[in-house]
Amino acid sequence: MSGNNREAAVRRLLEQAPRPVPPEIHTEALRRGGRMLRRRTLARRALWLLLLAATLAFTVWALTAQPRVEPPSETTPPLSGW
């Protein structure tokens, strides 16, 4: 199909009267759309909860483990009895 033929075919389709839509499609679309929105909302909440839990776990670890403090040297004997 060349460009002119395609354009003519599209024009014919657009000039036709739209076909009637069966009424049961509307209710089915509403049901599916509502379900999709609920799933998306649930997934978004779960991801925020996971992010919050990960942030909390990292904060607790950073406070208790103190990763920035140099560990004590174990090669030098302790100086006691001086």
XYZ file of C-alpha atoms in Angstrom:
82
model
C 0.000 0.000 0.000
C 1.500 3.317 -0.993
C 1.168 6.504 1.031
C -1.762 7.827 -1.015
C -3.702 4.575 -0.764
C -3.177 4.459 2.991
C -4.308 8.026 3.386
C -7.430 7.370 1.318
C -8.224 4.239 3.355
C -7.853 6.158 6.605
C -10.078 8.946 5.328
C -12.768 6.417 4.355
C -12.623 4.850 7.819
C -12.882 8.225 9.524
C -15.818 9.331 7.374
C -17.895 6.265 8.247
C -20.409 6.476 11.067
C -19.094 4.808 14.229
C -20.507 1.393 15.005
C -22.729 1.040 18.057
C -21.007 -0.397 21.100
C -22.740 -3.242 22.941
C -23.901 -2.143 26.428
C -22.200 -5.017 28.275
C -18.791 -3.756 27.181
C -19.223 -0.639 29.307
C -19.810 -2.590 32.526
C -16.947 -4.983 31.737
C -14.599 -2.060 31.091
C -15.611 -0.427 34.383
C -15.046 -3.676 36.289
C -11.621 -4.288 34.733
C -10.566 -0.670 35.107
C -11.521 -0.635 38.781
C -9.597 -3.835 39.360
C -6.532 -2.418 37.587
C -6.669 0.734 39.702
C -6.950 -1.292 42.927
C -3.997 -3.490 41.946
C -1.897 -0.492 40.984
C -2.720 1.256 44.265
C -1.897 -1.881 46.245
C 1.413 -2.318 44.393
C 2.326 1.330 44.988
C 1.563 1.031 48.722
C 3.563 -2.199 48.965
C 6.575 -0.581 47.304
C 6.396 2.435 49.643
C 6.168 0.077 52.612
C 9.175 -1.880 51.340
C 11.151 1.337 50.870
C 10.244 2.477 54.370
C 11.242 -0.895 55.859
C 14.564 -0.863 53.990
C 15.298 2.682 55.170
C 14.439 1.770 58.740
C 16.577 -1.391 58.602
C 19.540 0.561 57.194
C 19.171 3.249 59.868
C 19.080 0.686 62.677
C 22.085 -1.137 61.213
C 24.064 2.096 60.828
C 23.346 3.084 64.427
C 24.219 -0.282 65.935
C 27.097 -1.472 63.738
C 28.883 1.891 63.541
C 30.570 1.128 60.217
C 32.575 4.368 60.270
C 34.453 3.472 63.460
C 37.795 1.751 62.953
C 37.846 -1.654 64.639
C 40.317 -2.093 67.507
C 43.708 -3.486 66.606
C 44.223 -7.084 67.618
C 47.934 -7.295 66.776
C 49.240 -5.194 69.668
C 48.925 -6.662 73.153
C 46.984 -4.584 75.657
C 49.016 -2.330 77.912
C 48.132 -3.445 81.392
C 50.120 -3.406 84.600
C 52.267 -0.358 83.928
